[in-house]
Coordinates of C-alpha atoms in Angstrom, one line a residue:
M1 CA 31.5 -79.0 76.9
S2 CA 29.4 -78.9 73.8
K3 CA 30.6 -76.9 70.8
R4 CA 28.3 -75.0 68.5
K5 CA 29.1 -74.4 64.9
Y6 CA 26.7 -73.1 62.2
K7 CA 26.0 -75.1 59.1
G8 CA 25.5 -72.1 56.7
F9 CA 24.3 -68.6 56.4
V10 CA 20.7 -69.6 55.5
Y11 CA 19.6 -71.3 58.7
A12 CA 19.2 -68.8 61.5
D13 CA 18.6 -71.7 63.9
D14 CA 22.3 -72.6 63.4
L15 CA 23.4 -69.2 64.6
A16 CA 23.9 -68.1 68.2
K17 CA 22.0 -65.1 69.6
P18 CA 24.3 -62.2 70.6
E19 CA 23.4 -62.7 74.3
E20 CA 24.7 -66.3 74.1
F21 CA 28.1 -64.9 73.2
I22 CA 28.1 -62.5 76.1
Q23 CA 27.1 -65.2 78.6
F24 CA 29.7 -67.6 77.1
L25 CA 32.4 -65.0 77.4
R26 CA 31.5 -64.0 81.0
R27 CA 31.8 -67.7 82.1
F28 CA 35.5 -67.6 81.2
V29 CA 36.5 -64.0 82.2
S30 CA 39.6 -64.1 84.3
P31 CA 41.4 -60.8 84.2
P32 CA 45.2 -60.7 84.0
E33 CA 47.2 -60.7 87.3
P34 CA 47.6 -57.4 89.1
E35 CA 50.8 -55.3 89.1
T36 CA 51.7 -52.1 91.0
V37 CA 52.5 -49.1 88.9
E38 CA 53.3 -45.4 89.6
V39 CA 50.5 -42.9 89.0
G40 CA 51.5 -40.9 86.0
S41 CA 50.6 -40.4 82.3
E42 CA 51.3 -44.0 81.4
L43 CA 48.5 -45.1 83.8
S44 CA 45.9 -43.9 81.3
G45 CA 44.0 -46.7 79.7
R46 CA 44.9 -49.3 82.4
V47 CA 42.3 -51.2 84.5
L48 CA 42.3 -50.9 88.3
A49 CA 42.7 -54.1 90.1
E50 CA 41.7 -52.6 93.5
D51 CA 39.7 -49.7 94.9
V52 CA 41.7 -46.5 95.0
R53 CA 41.2 -44.4 98.2
A54 CA 42.2 -40.8 98.8
E55 CA 45.4 -40.5 100.8
R56 CA 44.6 -36.9 101.7
P57 CA 41.3 -34.9 101.8
S58 CA 40.3 -32.3 99.2
P59 CA 41.0 -29.6 99.9
P60 CA 43.6 -30.5 102.5
F61 CA 43.0 -27.3 104.4
T62 CA 40.2 -24.6 104.5
R63 CA 41.0 -22.3 101.6
S64 CA 39.6 -19.2 99.9
A65 CA 37.4 -19.7 96.9
M66 CA 38.3 -16.2 95.5
D67 CA 40.6 -13.2 95.9
G68 CA 39.4 -11.2 98.8
Y69 CA 39.8 -10.6 102.5
A70 CA 39.4 -13.2 105.3
V71 CA 37.2 -11.8 108.0
R72 CA 35.0 -12.6 110.9
S73 CA 31.5 -12.5 109.4
E74 CA 30.1 -10.7 112.5
D75 CA 32.3 -7.7 111.6
T76 CA 30.9 -7.2 108.1
E77 CA 28.1 -4.7 108.5
P78 CA 28.1 -2.4 105.4
G79 CA 30.2 0.7 106.1
T80 CA 32.4 -1.1 108.7
K81 CA 36.1 -0.4 108.6
L82 CA 38.5 -3.3 109.1
K83 CA 42.3 -3.1 109.5
V84 CA 44.3 -5.3 107.1
V85 CA 46.9 -7.1 109.3
G86 CA 48.5 -9.4 106.8
K87 CA 48.4 -11.5 103.6
S88 CA 47.8 -15.3 102.9
R89 CA 49.4 -16.2 99.6
I90 CA 48.7 -19.4 97.7
G91 CA 51.4 -22.0 98.5
E92 CA 52.5 -20.0 101.5
G93 CA 49.7 -19.2 104.0
T94 CA 50.2 -17.0 107.0
D95 CA 50.7 -17.1 110.7
V96 CA 48.6 -14.1 111.3
E97 CA 45.3 -14.6 113.1
V98 CA 42.2 -12.5 112.4
G99 CA 40.9 -10.7 115.5
P100 CA 37.9 -8.4 116.0
G101 CA 37.9 -5.5 113.5
E102 CA 40.7 -7.2 111.4
A103 CA 41.1 -8.7 107.9
V104 CA 43.8 -10.6 106.0
Y105 CA 44.1 -10.4 102.3
V106 CA 43.9 -13.9 100.7
D107 CA 44.6 -15.3 97.2
T108 CA 42.2 -17.7 95.6
G109 CA 43.2 -21.1 96.9
A110 CA 45.2 -19.7 99.8
P111 CA 44.7 -21.0 103.4
I112 CA 42.2 -19.2 105.5
P113 CA 43.9 -17.8 108.6
E114 CA 42.8 -18.7 112.1
G115 CA 39.9 -16.6 113.5
A116 CA 38.3 -16.0 110.1
D117 CA 35.1 -17.7 109.0
A118 CA 34.3 -16.1 105.7
V119 CA 35.9 -14.2 102.7
I120 CA 34.7 -10.9 101.3
P121 CA 35.5 -10.7 97.6
V122 CA 37.7 -7.7 96.6
E123 CA 34.9 -6.2 94.6
F124 CA 32.7 -5.9 97.7
V125 CA 35.2 -3.7 99.6
E126 CA 36.9 -0.3 99.2
R127 CA 40.6 -0.3 100.0
D128 CA 41.8 2.7 101.9
G129 CA 45.5 2.4 102.8
N130 CA 45.7 -0.3 105.5
E131 CA 42.0 -0.5 105.9
I132 CA 39.0 -1.8 103.9
I133 CA 35.5 -0.4 104.0
V134 CA 32.9 -3.2 103.8
E135 CA 30.2 -2.6 101.1
K136 CA 28.4 -6.0 101.3
S137 CA 28.2 -8.3 104.3
V138 CA 29.0 -12.0 104.3
D139 CA 27.7 -15.0 106.3
P140 CA 29.8 -17.7 108.0
G141 CA 31.3 -20.0 105.4
D142 CA 30.9 -17.6 102.4
N143 CA 33.5 -17.9 99.7
L144 CA 35.6 -20.5 101.3
D145 CA 36.1 -24.3 100.9
P146 CA 36.3 -26.2 104.2
A147 CA 39.0 -28.9 104.5
G148 CA 37.7 -32.2 103.1
C149 CA 34.4 -30.7 101.7
Y150 CA 34.9 -32.3 98.3
V151 CA 36.7 -35.6 99.2
E152 CA 37.5 -37.0 102.6
E153 CA 40.6 -38.9 103.5
E154 CA 40.1 -42.6 102.8
E155 CA 37.1 -42.0 100.6
V156 CA 37.0 -44.3 97.5
L157 CA 38.0 -42.4 94.4
Y158 CA 37.6 -45.2 91.9
R159 CA 36.4 -48.8 92.2
S160 CA 38.2 -51.9 91.0
G161 CA 37.6 -52.5 87.3
H162 CA 37.6 -48.8 86.5
L163 CA 39.3 -48.0 83.1
V164 CA 41.6 -45.1 83.9
E165 CA 41.1 -41.9 81.9
P166 CA 43.7 -39.1 81.6
V167 CA 41.7 -36.9 84.0
D168 CA 41.7 -39.7 86.6
V169 CA 45.5 -39.5 86.8
G170 CA 45.2 -35.9 88.0
V171 CA 42.5 -36.8 90.5
M172 CA 44.7 -39.5 92.1
L173 CA 47.7 -37.2 92.3
E174 CA 45.6 -34.4 93.8
H175 CA 44.6 -36.8 96.6
G176 CA 48.1 -38.1 97.4
V177 CA 47.9 -41.4 95.5
E178 CA 51.4 -42.3 94.2
E179 CA 51.0 -46.0 93.3
V180 CA 48.0 -48.2 92.4
D181 CA 47.4 -51.9 91.5
V182 CA 46.2 -52.4 87.9
H183 CA 45.7 -55.5 85.8
R184 CA 48.6 -56.5 83.5
P185 CA 47.8 -55.4 80.0
L186 CA 45.9 -58.0 78.0
R187 CA 48.3 -59.7 75.5
V188 CA 46.6 -59.8 72.1
S189 CA 47.8 -61.1 68.7
V190 CA 46.3 -60.8 65.3
V191 CA 46.3 -63.5 62.5
V192 CA 45.1 -62.4 59.1
T193 CA 44.4 -65.2 56.6
G194 CA 44.1 -65.2 52.8
N195 CA 46.0 -66.4 49.7
E196 CA 45.3 -63.1 48.0
L197 CA 46.8 -60.9 50.6
V198 CA 50.2 -59.0 50.6
H199 CA 51.6 -56.6 53.1
R200 CA 52.3 -53.5 51.0
P201 CA 51.2 -52.1 47.6
S202 CA 54.7 -52.5 46.4
E203 CA 54.4 -56.2 46.8
L204 CA 51.5 -56.6 44.3
E205 CA 52.4 -58.9 41.4
S206 CA 49.0 -59.4 39.8
E207 CA 45.6 -57.7 39.6
T208 CA 44.1 -60.5 41.7
Q209 CA 46.2 -59.8 44.7
V210 CA 45.0 -57.5 47.5
V211 CA 46.8 -55.4 50.0
D212 CA 46.0 -56.3 53.6
C213 CA 44.2 -53.3 55.1
I214 CA 42.5 -54.9 58.0
G215 CA 45.6 -56.2 59.9
P216 CA 47.2 -52.8 60.3
V217 CA 43.8 -51.3 61.3
L218 CA 43.1 -53.9 64.0
T219 CA 46.7 -53.5 65.3
A220 CA 46.3 -49.7 65.4
E221 CA 43.0 -50.0 67.3
L222 CA 44.6 -52.4 69.8
E223 CA 47.6 -50.1 70.3
N224 CA 45.2 -47.3 71.2
M225 CA 43.9 -49.4 74.1
G226 CA 46.0 -48.8 77.2
C227 CA 44.8 -52.1 78.7
V228 CA 46.1 -54.1 75.7
E229 CA 49.6 -55.1 74.6
V230 CA 49.9 -56.3 71.0
V231 CA 52.1 -59.4 70.9
G232 CA 52.2 -59.6 67.1
M233 CA 50.4 -59.6 63.8
S234 CA 50.9 -62.3 61.1
L235 CA 49.7 -62.6 57.5
V236 CA 49.2 -66.3 56.6
K237 CA 48.0 -68.2 53.5
D238 CA 44.8 -70.3 53.5
D239 CA 46.9 -73.4 54.4
P240 CA 45.4 -75.3 57.4
E241 CA 48.8 -76.4 58.8
E242 CA 50.2 -72.9 58.5
I243 CA 47.1 -71.4 60.2
R244 CA 47.2 -74.1 62.9
E245 CA 50.8 -73.5 63.7
T246 CA 50.5 -69.7 63.8
V247 CA 47.4 -69.8 66.0
K248 CA 49.1 -72.4 68.3
D249 CA 52.2 -70.2 68.6
Y250 CA 50.2 -67.1 69.4
A251 CA 47.9 -68.9 71.7
D252 CA 50.8 -70.0 73.8
C253 CA 52.0 -66.4 74.4
S254 CA 48.7 -64.4 74.2
D255 CA 45.6 -64.0 76.3
V256 CA 43.6 -63.3 73.1
V257 CA 44.0 -64.3 69.5
L258 CA 42.1 -62.4 66.8
I259 CA 41.7 -64.4 63.5
T260 CA 40.3 -62.8 60.4
G261 CA 39.0 -64.8 57.4
G262 CA 38.7 -68.5 57.0
S263 CA 35.8 -68.9 59.3
S264 CA 32.9 -69.0 56.9
V265 CA 31.6 -72.1 55.0
G266 CA 33.8 -72.1 51.9
E267 CA 36.3 -74.8 50.8
R268 CA 39.3 -72.8 52.1
D269 CA 37.7 -71.8 55.4
H270 CA 39.8 -73.8 57.8
V271 CA 39.8 -71.6 60.9
K272 CA 36.6 -72.9 62.4
D273 CA 37.7 -76.5 62.2
I274 CA 41.2 -75.7 63.6
L275 CA 39.7 -73.9 66.6
D276 CA 37.1 -76.7 67.1
D277 CA 40.0 -79.1 67.4
T278 CA 42.5 -77.1 69.5
F279 CA 40.2 -75.2 71.9
D280 CA 38.0 -76.6 74.7
A281 CA 34.8 -74.7 73.8
F282 CA 33.7 -72.9 70.7
I283 CA 30.6 -71.0 69.7
H284 CA 30.6 -70.1 66.0
G285 CA 28.1 -67.9 64.1
I286 CA 26.0 -65.0 65.3
R287 CA 22.6 -63.8 64.4
A288 CA 23.7 -60.5 63.1
R289 CA 24.9 -59.2 59.7
P290 CA 27.5 -58.4 58.8
G291 CA 29.5 -60.7 61.0
R292 CA 27.8 -64.0 60.9
P293 CA 31.1 -65.9 60.8
F294 CA 32.0 -64.3 64.2
G295 CA 32.9 -66.8 66.9
I296 CA 34.6 -67.3 70.3
A297 CA 36.8 -70.2 71.2
V298 CA 38.3 -70.7 74.7
R299 CA 40.9 -72.9 76.4
E300 CA 42.6 -72.4 79.7
G301 CA 44.3 -69.0 79.6
T302 CA 43.4 -68.1 76.0
V303 CA 40.4 -66.7 74.1
A304 CA 40.2 -66.7 70.3
F305 CA 37.8 -64.6 68.2
T306 CA 37.0 -65.4 64.6
L307 CA 36.2 -62.4 62.4
P308 CA 34.9 -62.2 58.8
G309 CA 37.5 -61.8 56.0
W310 CA 35.8 -59.0 54.2
P311 CA 37.3 -55.8 55.5
T312 CA 34.1 -53.8 56.3
S313 CA 32.4 -56.8 57.9
C314 CA 35.6 -57.5 59.9
Y315 CA 35.9 -54.0 61.2
S316 CA 32.2 -53.6 62.0
T317 CA 32.3 -56.9 64.0
F318 CA 35.5 -55.8 65.7
R319 CA 34.1 -52.5 66.8
V320 CA 30.8 -53.8 68.0
W321 CA 31.6 -57.2 69.6
V322 CA 35.4 -57.5 70.1
I323 CA 36.3 -54.1 71.7
P324 CA 33.8 -54.5 74.6
S325 CA 34.9 -58.2 75.0
L326 CA 38.5 -57.1 75.3
L327 CA 37.6 -54.6 78.0
M328 CA 35.8 -57.3 79.9
L329 CA 38.7 -59.7 79.5
A330 CA 41.1 -57.0 80.7
G331 CA 39.0 -56.6 83.9
A332 CA 37.0 -53.5 83.0
D333 CA 33.3 -52.9 82.5
P334 CA 32.6 -53.2 78.8
L335 CA 31.6 -49.6 78.4
V336 CA 31.4 -47.9 75.0
V337 CA 29.9 -44.6 73.9
G338 CA 26.4 -45.1 72.5
F339 CA 22.9 -43.7 72.3
E340 CA 19.5 -44.6 70.9
A341 CA 18.0 -43.0 67.8
E342 CA 15.3 -43.5 65.3
A343 CA 16.0 -46.5 63.0
S344 CA 13.9 -45.5 60.0
G345 CA 15.2 -47.0 56.8
I346 CA 17.3 -49.6 58.6
K347 CA 15.7 -53.0 58.3
S348 CA 16.6 -56.4 59.8
K349 CA 15.3 -59.8 59.1
R350 CA 13.0 -61.7 61.3
E351 CA 15.8 -63.9 62.9
V352 CA 18.9 -61.9 62.2
G353 CA 19.8 -58.5 63.4
V354 CA 21.8 -55.9 61.4
I355 CA 24.8 -53.7 62.0
A356 CA 24.4 -50.8 59.6
R357 CA 27.0 -48.2 58.8
V358 CA 25.4 -44.7 59.2
R359 CA 26.0 -41.0 58.8
L360 CA 25.1 -38.8 61.8
S361 CA 24.0 -35.2 61.1
D362 CA 20.5 -34.0 61.8
G363 CA 19.5 -37.7 62.2
V364 CA 20.6 -41.2 61.4
E365 CA 21.2 -41.8 57.7
K366 CA 22.0 -45.3 56.4
M367 CA 24.9 -45.5 54.0
S368 CA 24.1 -46.4 50.5
K369 CA 26.1 -48.9 48.5
D370 CA 27.1 -50.8 51.6
R371 CA 29.4 -53.6 50.4
P372 CA 31.5 -55.8 52.8
S373 CA 34.6 -55.6 50.6
H374 CA 34.6 -51.8 50.1
F375 CA 36.7 -50.5 52.9
A376 CA 36.9 -47.0 51.5
L377 CA 33.2 -46.5 52.6
F378 CA 34.5 -45.9 56.1
R379 CA 35.7 -42.5 54.9
E380 CA 32.0 -41.4 55.1
T381 CA 30.9 -43.5 58.1
D382 CA 30.2 -41.8 61.3
G383 CA 29.0 -44.8 63.3
F384 CA 27.1 -48.1 63.5
A385 CA 23.4 -48.7 64.1
L386 CA 22.5 -51.9 65.8
V387 CA 18.9 -53.1 65.0
P388 CA 17.7 -56.3 66.6
P389 CA 16.1 -59.2 64.8
G390 CA 12.5 -58.6 63.6
G391 CA 13.2 -54.8 63.2
S392 CA 12.7 -51.9 65.6
E393 CA 11.7 -48.3 65.5
R394 CA 14.9 -47.4 67.3
A395 CA 18.5 -48.4 67.0
L396 CA 21.5 -48.4 69.3
I397 CA 24.0 -46.0 67.7
L398 CA 27.8 -46.5 68.3
P399 CA 29.7 -43.5 67.0
L400 CA 32.9 -44.3 65.1
R401 CA 34.3 -40.8 65.0
G402 CA 33.5 -37.3 66.0
F403 CA 30.4 -36.2 64.1
L404 CA 29.6 -32.8 65.8
N405 CA 31.5 -29.6 64.7
L406 CA 31.6 -28.0 68.1
F407 CA 32.7 -24.6 66.8
D408 CA 29.9 -24.5 64.3
E409 CA 27.4 -25.5 67.0
V410 CA 28.7 -22.9 69.5
E411 CA 28.5 -20.1 66.8
R412 CA 24.9 -21.2 66.0
R413 CA 23.6 -21.7 69.5
F414 CA 25.6 -19.3 71.7

């Protein structure tokens, strides 16, 4: 298979289009093998390896939709007196049947007794000892939920490839599902390269050294993904043999290796040559900035991503390109939260798109003083704006954090 590497930042023709990366990745997607797990809180974030079907209908019995009296609708002319012959409590039910001229008190969610076809809410009757006086009539089916009206037994709840959210766990349990098949978590490792980097501020020995901030950030992001298992994170010098050995070791025990730095066109940028030698296929360089050194290398069972060394460029590239790729490799649809908005003030070049950091308030505001090395700028960043090559009046916005103060909006609008 041919391998594609760019020659430099100047020549757009040397860079791959983003859609080429997506097509390249999809050719090699092979989700991890499935495993059976119990439905519970730890299922959140995992990817389903099979369709999940309801083991029981919802509701499993015909139930009352509110507190009231189960009655025969034909007996509910206003002014009619009905004898209360029992109660149906939630979680208990009743053996009492409703006959002509009778009613049974029911809790919200309690089973409807035999003979009844509707429920009169408590506010539409007057209680008089063991009788009620009807003030408003009801029709058959009023104020009750028939068995299976929401979900039928054997109905598909979720399709294979669904990324499980916390609420999905409750839905499965409600419908009697105790175990499901999910894909094994994607094993991911992180390699951060750079002679100047140290692990902690206390390790700084000169003003030219830099604390690694991107390794812990990427690791934290990965640990927040339930479909990912972090194998390890290593900080290595710009030494080709050390990088080669570290990448090889991680590639042998990982599904995905993320490598930051060393993938540009400088004298100490060895990563691209190492991947070109050790992987079967490699596309390097993308028509988007920041992130032009981004690349994907594949071999049997392993995918490697190259990321820029500059922290802001690295993180922007990771959020925009790598997270959806990891979801796809884990067996899920690469779905992220995003929306379109006006792209005024955000310009791209004719052949190279742009990923701009933006503030989100009344509109989309491009960040000033956007520098690839200034990681602290993310304190004020609400999201990313993707503008295609040649410019556009609208951009695709990917939120980075919550940007709407819900309480303020509720006080203002409600």
